[in-house]
PDB file of C-alpha atoms in Angstrom:
ATOM      1  CA  MET A   1     -33.343   2.198  -1.937  1.00 55.00           C
ATOM      2  CA  GLY A   2     -32.761   2.801   1.775  1.00 88.00           C
ATOM      3  CA  PHE A   3     -29.806   5.170   1.481  1.00 97.00           C
ATOM      4  CA  SER A   4     -31.385   8.374   2.754  1.00 97.00           C
ATOM      5  CA  LEU A   5     -29.264  11.082   4.347  1.00 97.00           C
ATOM      6  CA  GLU A   6     -31.028  10.314   7.609  1.00 97.00           C
ATOM      7  CA  ALA A   7     -29.798   6.701   7.399  1.00 98.00           C
ATOM      8  CA  VAL A   8     -26.247   7.856   6.603  1.00 98.00           C
ATOM      9  CA  ARG A   9     -26.271  10.301   9.515  1.00 98.00           C
ATOM     10  CA  GLU A  10     -27.477   7.557  11.865  1.00 98.00           C
ATOM     11  CA  ALA A  11     -24.671   5.289  10.632  1.00 98.00           C
ATOM     12  CA  HIS A  12     -22.164   8.066  11.295  1.00 98.00           C
ATOM     13  CA  ARG A  13     -23.437   8.471  14.832  1.00 98.00           C
ATOM     14  CA  LEU A  14     -23.380   4.729  15.470  1.00 98.00           C
ATOM     15  CA  ILE A  15     -19.803   4.024  14.357  1.00 98.00           C
ATOM     16  CA  GLN A  16     -18.197   6.697  16.536  1.00 96.00           C
ATOM     17  CA  GLY A  17     -15.688   5.002  18.820  1.00 93.00           C
ATOM     18  CA  LEU A  18     -14.779   2.292  16.309  1.00 97.00           C
ATOM     19  CA  ALA A  19     -14.145   4.577  13.330  1.00 98.00           C
ATOM     20  CA  ARG A  20     -12.654   8.078  13.277  1.00 97.00           C
ATOM     21  CA  THR A  21     -13.600  11.314  11.573  1.00 98.00           C
ATOM     22  CA  THR A  22     -10.472  11.617   9.449  1.00 98.00           C
ATOM     23  CA  PRO A  23      -8.595  14.793   8.421  1.00 98.00           C
ATOM     24  CA  LEU A  24      -9.096  16.531   5.081  1.00 98.00           C
ATOM     25  CA  VAL A  25      -5.861  18.299   4.154  1.00 98.00           C
ATOM     26  CA  GLU A  26      -4.805  20.290   1.132  1.00 98.00           C
ATOM     27  CA  ALA A  27      -1.830  18.874  -0.772  1.00 98.00           C
ATOM     28  CA  LEU A  28      -0.249  22.107  -1.980  1.00 97.00           C
ATOM     29  CA  SER A  29       2.192  20.463  -4.379  1.00 96.00           C
ATOM     30  CA  PHE A  30      -0.689  18.769  -6.206  1.00 98.00           C
ATOM     31  CA  SER A  31      -2.860  21.907  -6.037  1.00 98.00           C
ATOM     32  CA  ASP A  32      -0.107  23.961  -7.662  1.00 96.00           C
ATOM     33  CA  GLN A  33       0.291  21.389 -10.427  1.00 95.00           C
ATOM     34  CA  ALA A  34      -3.456  21.002 -11.040  1.00 97.00           C
ATOM     35  CA  GLY A  35      -4.376  24.681 -10.784  1.00 97.00           C
ATOM     36  CA  GLN A  36      -7.206  23.737  -8.405  1.00 97.00           C
ATOM     37  CA  PRO A  37      -7.264  22.860  -4.697  1.00 98.00           C
ATOM     38  CA  ILE A  38      -6.516  19.146  -4.226  1.00 98.00           C
ATOM     39  CA  LEU A  39      -7.668  17.890  -0.837  1.00 98.00           C
ATOM     40  CA  LEU A  40      -6.718  14.500   0.609  1.00 98.00           C
ATOM     41  CA  LYS A  41      -9.176  12.594   2.816  1.00 98.00           C
ATOM     42  CA  LEU A  42      -6.812  10.584   4.996  1.00 98.00           C
ATOM     43  CA  GLU A  43      -8.602   7.300   5.625  1.00 98.00           C
ATOM     44  CA  THR A  44      -5.089   5.969   6.175  1.00 98.00           C
ATOM     45  CA  LEU A  45      -5.492   7.304   9.728  1.00 98.00           C
ATOM     46  CA  GLN A  46      -8.346   4.956  10.626  1.00 98.00           C
ATOM     47  CA  PRO A  47      -7.520   2.452  13.410  1.00 96.00           C
ATOM     48  CA  ILE A  48      -6.936  -0.300  10.822  1.00 96.00           C
ATOM     49  CA  GLY A  49      -5.233   2.015   8.321  1.00 96.00           C
ATOM     50  CA  ALA A  50      -8.124   1.972   5.836  1.00 97.00           C
ATOM     51  CA  PHE A  51     -11.692   3.250   5.292  1.00 98.00           C
ATOM     52  CA  LYS A  52     -13.181  -0.243   5.518  1.00 97.00           C
ATOM     53  CA  ILE A  53     -13.652   0.070   9.271  1.00 98.00           C
ATOM     54  CA  ARG A  54     -16.629   2.373   8.641  1.00 98.00           C
ATOM     55  CA  GLY A  55     -18.724  -0.215   6.811  1.00 98.00           C
ATOM     56  CA  ALA A  56     -17.576  -3.200   8.855  1.00 98.00           C
ATOM     57  CA  ALA A  57     -18.261  -1.468  12.170  1.00 98.00           C
ATOM     58  CA  HIS A  58     -21.714  -0.368  11.047  1.00 98.00           C
ATOM     59  CA  ALA A  59     -22.653  -3.824   9.779  1.00 98.00           C
ATOM     60  CA  LEU A  60     -21.523  -5.581  12.962  1.00 98.00           C
ATOM     61  CA  LEU A  61     -23.139  -3.027  15.242  1.00 98.00           C
ATOM     62  CA  ARG A  62     -26.461  -3.666  13.489  1.00 98.00           C
ATOM     63  CA  LEU A  63     -26.388  -7.444  14.190  1.00 98.00           C
ATOM     64  CA  ASP A  64     -28.861  -8.842  16.694  1.00 97.00           C
ATOM     65  CA  GLU A  65     -27.651 -10.797  19.715  1.00 97.00           C
ATOM     66  CA  ALA A  66     -28.288 -14.212  18.137  1.00 97.00           C
ATOM     67  CA  ALA A  67     -26.170 -13.344  15.096  1.00 97.00           C
ATOM     68  CA  ARG A  68     -23.416 -11.996  17.336  1.00 97.00           C
ATOM     69  CA  ARG A  69     -23.307 -15.271  19.261  1.00 97.00           C
ATOM     70  CA  ARG A  70     -23.059 -17.355  16.076  1.00 97.00           C
ATOM     71  CA  GLY A  71     -20.223 -15.265  14.624  1.00 97.00           C
ATOM     72  CA  VAL A  72     -19.442 -13.631  11.285  1.00 98.00           C
ATOM     73  CA  VAL A  73     -17.527 -14.505   8.144  1.00 97.00           C
ATOM     74  CA  CYS A  74     -16.379 -12.518   5.131  1.00 95.00           C
ATOM     75  CA  CYS A  75     -14.212 -12.751   2.056  1.00 93.00           C
ATOM     76  CA  SER A  76     -11.703  -9.974   1.516  1.00 90.00           C
ATOM     77  CA  THR A  77      -8.765  -8.691  -0.479  1.00 83.00           C
ATOM     78  CA  GLY A  78      -7.283  -7.550   2.830  1.00 86.00           C
ATOM     79  CA  ASN A  79      -8.634  -4.332   4.329  1.00 91.00           C
ATOM     80  CA  HIS A  80     -12.253  -5.441   4.758  1.00 94.00           C
ATOM     81  CA  GLY A  81     -11.077  -8.572   6.524  1.00 95.00           C
ATOM     82  CA  LYS A  82      -8.922  -6.507   8.852  1.00 95.00           C
ATOM     83  CA  ALA A  83     -11.847  -4.175   9.522  1.00 97.00           C
ATOM     84  CA  VAL A  84     -14.264  -7.009  10.287  1.00 97.00           C
ATOM     85  CA  ALA A  85     -11.668  -8.663  12.531  1.00 97.00           C
ATOM     86  CA  TYR A  86     -11.005  -5.372  14.369  1.00 97.00           C
ATOM     87  CA  ALA A  87     -14.673  -4.549  14.915  1.00 97.00           C
ATOM     88  CA  ALA A  88     -15.478  -8.139  15.886  1.00 97.00           C
ATOM     89  CA  ARG A  89     -12.713  -8.192  18.488  1.00 97.00           C
ATOM     90  CA  HIS A  90     -13.981  -4.976  20.056  1.00 97.00           C
ATOM     91  CA  LEU A  91     -17.568  -6.238  20.083  1.00 97.00           C
ATOM     92  CA  GLY A  92     -16.754  -9.751  21.333  1.00 97.00           C
ATOM     93  CA  ILE A  93     -17.839 -11.495  18.115  1.00 97.00           C
ATOM     94  CA  LYS A  94     -16.076 -14.513  16.578  1.00 97.00           C
ATOM     95  CA  ALA A  95     -14.815 -13.704  13.055  1.00 97.00           C
ATOM     96  CA  THR A  96     -13.546 -15.901  10.218  1.00 97.00           C
ATOM     97  CA  ILE A  97     -11.882 -14.208   7.239  1.00 97.00           C
ATOM     98  CA  CYS A  98     -11.618 -15.983   3.868  1.00 96.00           C
ATOM     99  CA  LEU A  99      -8.736 -14.826   1.654  1.00 94.00           C
ATOM    100  CA  SER A 100      -7.516 -15.905  -1.760  1.00 91.00           C
ATOM    101  CA  ASN A 101      -3.868 -16.679  -2.268  1.00 88.00           C
ATOM    102  CA  LEU A 102      -3.488 -13.370  -4.165  1.00 82.00           C
ATOM    103  CA  VAL A 103      -3.811 -11.411  -0.906  1.00 86.00           C
ATOM    104  CA  PRO A 104      -0.341 -10.159   0.120  1.00 84.00           C
ATOM    105  CA  GLU A 105       1.162 -11.669   3.254  1.00 86.00           C
ATOM    106  CA  ALA A 106       1.422  -8.274   4.957  1.00 82.00           C
ATOM    107  CA  LYS A 107      -2.370  -7.971   4.857  1.00 85.00           C
ATOM    108  CA  VAL A 108      -2.820 -11.548   6.085  1.00 91.00           C
ATOM    109  CA  GLN A 109      -0.600 -10.827   9.082  1.00 90.00           C
ATOM    110  CA  GLY A 110      -2.523  -7.650   9.841  1.00 89.00           C
ATOM    111  CA  ILE A 111      -5.777  -9.621   9.982  1.00 93.00           C
ATOM    112  CA  ALA A 112      -4.243 -12.377  12.101  1.00 92.00           C
ATOM    113  CA  ALA A 113      -3.065  -9.755  14.592  1.00 93.00           C
ATOM    114  CA  GLN A 114      -6.723  -8.877  15.246  1.00 94.00           C
ATOM    115  CA  GLY A 115      -7.424 -12.422  16.437  1.00 93.00           C
ATOM    116  CA  ALA A 116      -9.641 -13.639  13.583  1.00 95.00           C
ATOM    117  CA  THR A 117      -9.554 -17.150  12.111  1.00 96.00           C
ATOM    118  CA  ILE A 118      -8.076 -17.055   8.599  1.00 95.00           C
ATOM    119  CA  ARG A 119      -8.861 -19.390   5.715  1.00 94.00           C
ATOM    120  CA  ARG A 120      -6.735 -19.186   2.540  1.00 94.00           C
ATOM    121  CA  CYS A 121      -8.463 -20.588  -0.527  1.00 89.00           C
ATOM    122  CA  GLY A 122      -8.134 -20.360  -4.294  1.00 89.00           C
ATOM    123  CA  THR A 123      -6.814 -17.642  -6.550  1.00 86.00           C
ATOM    124  CA  SER A 124      -9.687 -15.148  -6.618  1.00 84.00           C
ATOM    125  CA  GLN A 125     -12.123 -13.347  -4.381  1.00 82.00           C
ATOM    126  CA  ASP A 126     -14.846 -15.507  -5.908  1.00 83.00           C
ATOM    127  CA  ASP A 127     -13.052 -18.574  -4.502  1.00 89.00           C
ATOM    128  CA  ALA A 128     -12.864 -16.899  -1.096  1.00 91.00           C
ATOM    129  CA  GLN A 129     -16.568 -16.017  -1.285  1.00 91.00           C
ATOM    130  CA  ARG A 130     -17.475 -19.640  -2.020  1.00 92.00           C
ATOM    131  CA  GLU A 131     -15.689 -20.683   1.175  1.00 94.00           C
ATOM    132  CA  ALA A 132     -17.536 -17.964   3.096  1.00 95.00           C
ATOM    133  CA  ASP A 133     -20.832 -19.203   1.644  1.00 94.00           C
ATOM    134  CA  ARG A 134     -20.007 -22.744   2.793  1.00 96.00           C
ATOM    135  CA  LEU A 135     -19.375 -21.543   6.335  1.00 96.00           C
ATOM    136  CA  VAL A 136     -22.670 -19.649   6.341  1.00 96.00           C
ATOM    137  CA  ARG A 137     -24.487 -22.863   5.350  1.00 97.00           C
ATOM    138  CA  GLU A 138     -22.625 -25.207   7.680  1.00 96.00           C
ATOM    139  CA  LYS A 139     -21.835 -23.021  10.712  1.00 95.00           C
ATOM    140  CA  GLY A 140     -24.623 -20.471  10.658  1.00 96.00           C
ATOM    141  CA  TYR A 141     -22.238 -17.495  10.466  1.00 97.00           C
ATOM    142  CA  THR A 142     -23.472 -14.161   9.149  1.00 97.00           C
ATOM    143  CA  ASP A 143     -21.735 -13.089   5.942  1.00 97.00           C
ATOM    144  CA  ILE A 144     -20.489  -9.489   5.986  1.00 97.00           C
ATOM    145  CA  SER A 145     -19.975  -8.638   2.315  1.00 94.00           C
ATOM    146  CA  PRO A 146     -17.012  -6.371   1.560  1.00 94.00           C
ATOM    147  CA  PHE A 147     -19.211  -4.121  -0.572  1.00 95.00           C
ATOM    148  CA  ASP A 148     -22.667  -5.411  -1.589  1.00 95.00           C
ATOM    149  CA  HIS A 149     -24.306  -5.016   1.821  1.00 96.00           C
ATOM    150  CA  ARG A 150     -26.642  -2.173   2.763  1.00 97.00           C
ATOM    151  CA  ASN A 151     -25.117  -1.497   6.172  1.00 98.00           C
ATOM    152  CA  VAL A 152     -21.568  -1.667   4.805  1.00 98.00           C
ATOM    153  CA  ILE A 153     -22.483   0.850   2.093  1.00 98.00           C
ATOM    154  CA  LEU A 154     -24.100   3.179   4.640  1.00 98.00           C
ATOM    155  CA  GLY A 155     -20.915   3.050   6.704  1.00 98.00           C
ATOM    156  CA  GLN A 156     -18.749   4.007   3.739  1.00 98.00           C
ATOM    157  CA  ALA A 157     -21.221   6.767   2.808  1.00 98.00           C
ATOM    158  CA  THR A 158     -20.353   8.591   6.040  1.00 98.00           C
ATOM    159  CA  ILE A 159     -17.219   9.875   4.289  1.00 98.00           C
ATOM    160  CA  ALA A 160     -19.434  12.082   2.102  1.00 98.00           C
ATOM    161  CA  LEU A 161     -20.992  13.677   5.186  1.00 98.00           C
ATOM    162  CA  GLU A 162     -17.585  14.564   6.578  1.00 98.00           C
ATOM    163  CA  LEU A 163     -16.291  15.891   3.248  1.00 98.00           C
ATOM    164  CA  LEU A 164     -19.196  18.206   2.493  1.00 98.00           C
ATOM    165  CA  THR A 165     -19.524  19.395   6.082  1.00 98.00           C
ATOM    166  CA  GLU A 166     -15.884  20.461   6.142  1.00 98.00           C
ATOM    167  CA  CYS A 167     -15.659  21.674   2.534  1.00 98.00           C
ATOM    168  CA  PRO A 168     -19.096  22.459   1.067  1.00 98.00           C
ATOM    169  CA  ASP A 169     -17.558  24.080  -2.028  1.00 98.00           C
ATOM    170  CA  LEU A 170     -16.117  20.804  -3.319  1.00 98.00           C
ATOM    171  CA  THR A 171     -16.857  20.257  -7.002  1.00 98.00           C
ATOM    172  CA  GLN A 172     -15.556  16.678  -7.279  1.00 98.00           C
ATOM    173  CA  ILE A 173     -14.809  13.606  -5.156  1.00 98.00           C
ATOM    174  CA  VAL A 174     -12.382  11.023  -6.563  1.00 98.00           C
ATOM    175  CA  VAL A 175     -12.875   7.543  -5.147  1.00 98.00           C
ATOM    176  CA  PRO A 176     -10.927   4.268  -5.464  1.00 98.00           C
ATOM    177  CA  LEU A 177     -13.212   1.725  -7.135  1.00 98.00           C
ATOM    178  CA  SER A 178     -13.426  -1.996  -6.470  1.00 96.00           C
ATOM    179  CA  GLY A 179     -16.791  -3.605  -5.722  1.00 95.00           C
ATOM    180  CA  GLY A 180     -18.464  -0.201  -5.514  1.00 97.00           C
ATOM    181  CA  GLY A 181     -19.347   0.026  -1.827  1.00 97.00           C
ATOM    182  CA  LEU A 182     -17.185   3.109  -1.351  1.00 98.00           C
ATOM    183  CA  LEU A 183     -18.010   4.767  -4.679  1.00 98.00           C
ATOM    184  CA  GLY A 184     -21.712   3.955  -4.493  1.00 98.00           C
ATOM    185  CA  GLY A 185     -22.022   4.993  -0.858  1.00 98.00           C
ATOM    186  CA  ILE A 186     -20.181   8.278  -1.289  1.00 98.00           C
ATOM    187  CA  ALA A 187     -22.002   9.082  -4.527  1.00 98.00           C
ATOM    188  CA  VAL A 188     -25.544   8.449  -3.246  1.00 98.00           C
ATOM    189  CA  ALA A 189     -24.917  10.518  -0.102  1.00 98.00           C
ATOM    190  CA  ALA A 190     -22.993  13.327  -1.780  1.00 98.00           C
ATOM    191  CA  LYS A 191     -25.600  13.805  -4.515  1.00 98.00           C
ATOM    192  CA  GLN A 192     -28.331  14.220  -1.886  1.00 98.00           C
ATOM    193  CA  ILE A 193     -26.296  16.939  -0.160  1.00 98.00           C
ATOM    194  CA  LYS A 194     -25.012  18.648  -3.321  1.00 98.00           C
ATOM    195  CA  PRO A 195     -26.581  17.407  -6.566  1.00 98.00           C
ATOM    196  CA  SER A 196     -24.058  19.302  -8.728  1.00 98.00           C
ATOM    197  CA  ILE A 197     -21.010  17.525  -7.295  1.00 98.00           C
ATOM    198  CA  ARG A 198     -19.059  15.220  -9.599  1.00 98.00           C
ATOM    199  CA  VAL A 199     -18.131  11.761  -8.231  1.00 98.00           C
ATOM    200  CA  THR A 200     -15.457   9.834 -10.125  1.00 98.00           C
ATOM    201  CA  GLY A 201     -14.287   6.267  -9.544  1.00 98.00           C
ATOM    202  CA  VAL A 202     -10.763   5.099 -10.386  1.00 98.00           C
ATOM    203  CA  SER A 203      -9.555   1.525 -10.727  1.00 98.00           C
ATOM    204  CA  MET A 204      -6.577  -0.397 -12.099  1.00 98.00           C
ATOM    205  CA  ALA A 205      -6.391  -1.195 -15.793  1.00 97.00           C
ATOM    206  CA  GLU A 206      -6.602  -4.999 -15.463  1.00 95.00           C
ATOM    207  CA  GLY A 207      -9.316  -6.759 -13.504  1.00 94.00           C
ATOM    208  CA  ALA A 208     -11.543  -3.704 -12.931  1.00 97.00           C
ATOM    209  CA  ALA A 209     -14.822  -5.566 -12.423  1.00 96.00           C
ATOM    210  CA  MET A 210     -17.163  -2.650 -11.671  1.00 98.00           C
ATOM    211  CA  HIS A 211     -15.744  -0.449 -14.441  1.00 98.00           C
ATOM    212  CA  GLU A 212     -16.195  -3.225 -17.007  1.00 97.00           C
ATOM    213  CA  SER A 213     -19.656  -4.104 -15.669  1.00 97.00           C
ATOM    214  CA  LEU A 214     -20.791  -0.503 -15.994  1.00 98.00           C
ATOM    215  CA  LYS A 215     -19.541  -0.467 -19.594  1.00 97.00           C
ATOM    216  CA  ALA A 216     -21.437  -3.687 -20.305  1.00 97.00           C
ATOM    217  CA  GLY A 217     -24.613  -2.428 -18.645  1.00 97.00           C
ATOM    218  CA  HIS A 218     -24.837  -5.368 -16.237  1.00 97.00           C
ATOM    219  CA  PRO A 219     -22.590  -7.245 -13.789  1.00 97.00           C
ATOM    220  CA  ILE A 220     -20.015  -9.381 -15.576  1.00 96.00           C
ATOM    221  CA  HIS A 221     -17.172 -11.665 -14.542  1.00 92.00           C
ATOM    222  CA  VAL A 222     -13.682 -10.206 -14.968  1.00 93.00           C
ATOM    223  CA  ALA A 223     -10.548 -12.253 -14.397  1.00 90.00           C
ATOM    224  CA  GLU A 224      -8.444 -11.006 -11.492  1.00 88.00           C
ATOM    225  CA  ALA A 225      -4.852  -9.964 -12.150  1.00 90.00           C
ATOM    226  CA  PRO A 226      -1.963  -9.084  -9.821  1.00 92.00           C
ATOM    227  CA  SER A 227      -1.775  -5.336  -9.224  1.00 95.00           C
ATOM    228  CA  LEU A 228      -0.141  -2.727  -7.036  1.00 96.00           C
ATOM    229  CA  ALA A 229      -3.771  -1.851  -6.294  1.00 96.00           C
ATOM    230  CA  ASP A 230      -4.453  -5.341  -4.946  1.00 92.00           C
ATOM    231  CA  THR A 231      -7.217  -4.078  -2.632  1.00 91.00           C
ATOM    232  CA  LEU A 232      -9.258  -3.133  -5.709  1.00 94.00           C
ATOM    233  CA  GLY A 233      -9.335  -6.704  -7.044  1.00 88.00           C
ATOM    234  CA  GLY A 234     -12.259  -9.105  -7.042  1.00 86.00           C
ATOM    235  CA  GLY A 235     -15.577  -9.416  -8.799  1.00 89.00           C
ATOM    236  CA  ILE A 236     -18.853  -7.626  -8.038  1.00 93.00           C
ATOM    237  CA  ASN A 237     -21.042 -10.784  -8.054  1.00 90.00           C
ATOM    238  CA  LEU A 238     -23.286 -11.563 -11.008  1.00 92.00           C
ATOM    239  CA  THR A 239     -26.241 -11.311  -8.613  1.00 93.00           C
ATOM    240  CA  ASN A 240     -25.154  -7.897  -7.298  1.00 95.00           C
ATOM    241  CA  GLN A 241     -27.958  -6.359  -5.236  1.00 96.00           C
ATOM    242  CA  TRP A 242     -26.866  -2.838  -4.397  1.00 97.00           C
ATOM    243  CA  THR A 243     -23.582  -1.427  -5.631  1.00 98.00           C
ATOM    244  CA  PHE A 244     -23.945  -1.852  -9.391  1.00 98.00           C
ATOM    245  CA  LYS A 245     -27.158   0.198  -9.414  1.00 98.00           C
ATOM    246  CA  LEU A 246     -25.746   2.814  -7.036  1.00 98.00           C
ATOM    247  CA  CYS A 247     -22.636   3.294  -9.190  1.00 98.00           C
ATOM    248  CA  CYS A 248     -24.720   3.310 -12.366  1.00 98.00           C
ATOM    249  CA  ASP A 249     -27.219   5.855 -11.035  1.00 98.00           C
ATOM    250  CA  PHE A 250     -24.999   8.194  -8.999  1.00 98.00           C
ATOM    251  CA  ALA A 251     -21.354   8.010 -10.134  1.00 98.00           C
ATOM    252  CA  ASP A 252     -20.475  10.342 -12.994  1.00 98.00           C
ATOM    253  CA  GLU A 253     -17.484   8.536 -14.447  1.00 98.00           C
ATOM    254  CA  THR A 254     -15.062   5.672 -13.891  1.00 98.00           C
ATOM    255  CA  LEU A 255     -11.430   5.741 -15.038  1.00 98.00           C
ATOM    256  CA  LEU A 256      -8.568   3.256 -15.292  1.00 98.00           C
ATOM    257  CA  VAL A 257      -4.894   3.752 -14.454  1.00 98.00           C
ATOM    258  CA  SER A 258      -1.940   1.569 -15.414  1.00 98.00           C
ATOM    259  CA  GLU A 259       0.441  -0.117 -12.994  1.00 98.00           C
ATOM    260  CA  GLU A 260       3.110   2.439 -13.880  1.00 98.00           C
ATOM    261  CA  GLU A 261       0.678   5.274 -13.131  1.00 98.00           C
ATOM    262  CA  ILE A 262      -0.252   3.697  -9.785  1.00 98.00           C
ATOM    263  CA  TYR A 263       3.452   3.415  -8.945  1.00 98.00           C
ATOM    264  CA  ARG A 264       3.908   7.121  -9.696  1.00 98.00           C
ATOM    265  CA  GLY A 265       0.872   7.993  -7.568  1.00 98.00           C
ATOM    266  CA  MET A 266       2.218   6.053  -4.572  1.00 98.00           C
ATOM    267  CA  GLN A 267       5.660   7.583  -5.048  1.00 98.00           C
ATOM    268  CA  ALA A 268       4.335  11.143  -5.351  1.00 98.00           C
ATOM    269  CA  LEU A 269       2.267  10.840  -2.187  1.00 98.00           C
ATOM    270  CA  PHE A 270       5.332   9.661  -0.287  1.00 97.00           C
ATOM    271  CA  ARG A 271       7.882  12.055  -1.772  1.00 97.00           C
ATOM    272  CA  ARG A 272       5.732  15.195  -1.892  1.00 97.00           C
ATOM    273  CA  GLU A 273       3.405  14.757   1.080  1.00 96.00           C
ATOM    274  CA  ARG A 274       5.247  12.149   3.173  1.00 97.00           C
ATOM    275  CA  LEU A 275       2.153   9.939   3.074  1.00 97.00           C
ATOM    276  CA  ILE A 276       2.212   6.161   2.874  1.00 97.00           C
ATOM    277  CA  ALA A 277      -0.568   4.872   0.635  1.00 98.00           C
ATOM    278  CA  GLU A 278      -1.156   1.408  -0.742  1.00 96.00           C
ATOM    279  CA  GLY A 279      -1.702   1.192  -4.482  1.00 97.00           C
ATOM    280  CA  GLY A 280      -5.479   1.177  -4.160  1.00 97.00           C
ATOM    281  CA  GLY A 281      -5.315   4.335  -2.066  1.00 98.00           C
ATOM    282  CA  ALA A 282      -3.148   6.153  -4.609  1.00 98.00           C
ATOM    283  CA  VAL A 283      -5.245   5.633  -7.763  1.00 98.00           C
ATOM    284  CA  GLY A 284      -6.882   9.070  -7.546  1.00 98.00           C
ATOM    285  CA  ILE A 285      -3.494  10.785  -7.440  1.00 98.00           C
ATOM    286  CA  ALA A 286      -2.354   8.435 -10.215  1.00 98.00           C
ATOM    287  CA  ALA A 287      -5.234   9.643 -12.400  1.00 98.00           C
ATOM    288  CA  LEU A 288      -4.466  13.273 -11.537  1.00 98.00           C
ATOM    289  CA  LEU A 289      -0.784  12.964 -12.471  1.00 98.00           C
ATOM    290  CA  ALA A 290      -1.733  11.159 -15.691  1.00 98.00           C
ATOM    291  CA  GLY A 291      -4.011  14.042 -16.727  1.00 97.00           C
ATOM    292  CA  LYS A 292      -7.123  11.851 -16.726  1.00 98.00           C
ATOM    293  CA  LEU A 293      -9.331  13.948 -14.419  1.00 97.00           C
ATOM    294  CA  LYS A 294     -11.604  16.838 -15.377  1.00 94.00           C
ATOM    295  CA  LEU A 295     -11.002  19.559 -12.788  1.00 97.00           C
ATOM    296  CA  ASP A 296     -13.222  22.607 -12.314  1.00 95.00           C
ATOM    297  CA  GLY A 297     -12.793  23.429  -8.633  1.00 97.00           C
ATOM    298  CA  PRO A 298     -11.783  21.997  -5.255  1.00 98.00           C
ATOM    299  CA  THR A 299     -11.372  18.235  -5.573  1.00 98.00           C
ATOM    300  CA  ALA A 300     -11.228  15.682  -2.755  1.00 98.00           C
ATOM    301  CA  MET A 301      -9.192  12.506  -3.170  1.00 98.00           C
ATOM    302  CA  ILE A 302     -10.045   9.543  -0.947  1.00 98.00           C
ATOM    303  CA  ILE A 303      -6.685   8.123   0.208  1.00 98.00           C
ATOM    304  CA  SER A 304      -8.356   4.901   1.171  1.00 98.00           C
ATOM    305  CA  GLY A 305      -5.632   2.855   2.856  1.00 97.00           C
ATOM    306  CA  GLN A 306      -1.981   2.485   3.820  1.00 96.00           C
ATOM    307  CA  ASN A 307      -1.636  -1.265   4.331  1.00 92.00           C
ATOM    308  CA  ALA A 308       0.952  -2.006   1.654  1.00 90.00           C
ATOM    309  CA  ASP A 309       3.914  -4.291   2.165  1.00 90.00           C
ATOM    310  CA  LEU A 310       6.707  -2.257   3.753  1.00 91.00           C
ATOM    311  CA  ASP A 311       9.356  -3.508   1.320  1.00 94.00           C
ATOM    312  CA  GLN A 312       7.111  -2.425  -1.560  1.00 95.00           C
ATOM    313  CA  ILE A 313       6.673   1.056  -0.090  1.00 95.00           C
ATOM    314  CA  ILE A 314      10.418   1.435   0.412  1.00 96.00           C
ATOM    315  CA  ALA A 315      11.153   0.309  -3.152  1.00 97.00           C
ATOM    316  CA  VAL A 316       8.585   2.701  -4.635  1.00 97.00           C
ATOM    317  CA  ALA A 317       9.876   5.582  -2.524  1.00 96.00           C
ATOM    318  CA  LYS A 318      13.423   4.908  -3.742  1.00 96.00           C
ATOM    319  CA  GLY A 319      12.335   4.559  -7.372  1.00 97.00           C
ATOM    320  CA  GLU A 320      13.235   0.878  -7.593  1.00 97.00           C
ATOM    321  CA  PRO A 321      11.199  -1.618  -9.638  1.00 97.00           C
ATOM    322  CA  VAL A 322       8.691  -3.797  -7.799  1.00 96.00           C
ATOM    323  CA  ARG A 323       7.330  -7.195  -8.784  1.00 95.00           C
ATOM    324  CA  VAL A 324       3.672  -7.352  -9.772  1.00 94.00           C
ATOM    325  CA  GLY A 325       2.779 -10.899 -10.724  1.00 90.00           C
ATOM    326  CA  ASP A 326       5.261 -12.052 -13.353  1.00 92.00           C
ATOM    327  CA  ARG A 327       6.584  -8.628 -14.299  1.00 93.00           C
ATOM    328  CA  MET A 328       8.534  -5.747 -12.792  1.00 96.00           C
ATOM    329  CA  VAL A 329       6.906  -2.303 -12.576  1.00 95.00           C
ATOM    330  CA  LYS A 330       8.542   1.076 -12.263  1.00 93.00           C
ATOM    331  CA  GLY A 331       7.095   4.549 -12.697  1.00 84.00           C
TER     332      GLY A 331
END
């Protein structure tokens, strides 16, 4: 399928300078509670505050000169758009980012700060993708998918190389799950390095498109819903090329966590470890605290991003309720 370790290693070499090799640190408070070492992979320390820079940088670096001159477009729930905008700015490529109206304003402002053109459209990632498709047809832009793109997946897979180089005795990697680029990439690389390793995906309870598609045995449409884990929203495309099969073949399990559990995960990361994590980045810790993970040795949690609204972070840290759609959530 084109996801050999050699290809992942080449992607890792190529993205150096745009993406960082991030720290892997033990969270002693969680290790003590779990009875096993809990290690946090801090993708929050990437230049854009999220892991998405790996895949976006790799995809843009692989473009030929003609495609670079025409420009790129993508749809996003926030972090992918920021990553594409960041990489495009550094490479001198024009970028247009299509966002649904569910994307929080803090993420929109972060993308705008990178100099990209922003288009707001509709109430779902599917709506944003339709606008991106229109711009591909009419303007000749190259679409950089947030997940279902070979070079994006290879970029995300570089996390597995770093994890198992630094900690070869890992028994499990816990990965936030949206469209499956991160889970599929990490799983296909990690299983080639260490076939016995367990790779678990975690998503929010409502609107978990990949989780529900895997249950159904084929890609399905799932209605999006407001969530603290807003970066995990969006569909996986009914014509999914890559990530559904990767997740089906290489991930061991996918789990769901409630909004209250996500809130507690965000709060625990801040209070115990002094780490800011957006809801999507805290779902692994949420599953740990909820007792939903099977632990049998050192476990790595991908803390995938920190780009939450500041007022939301402050409220969660203080234990105050936060609005999610039409309801208030508290841990």
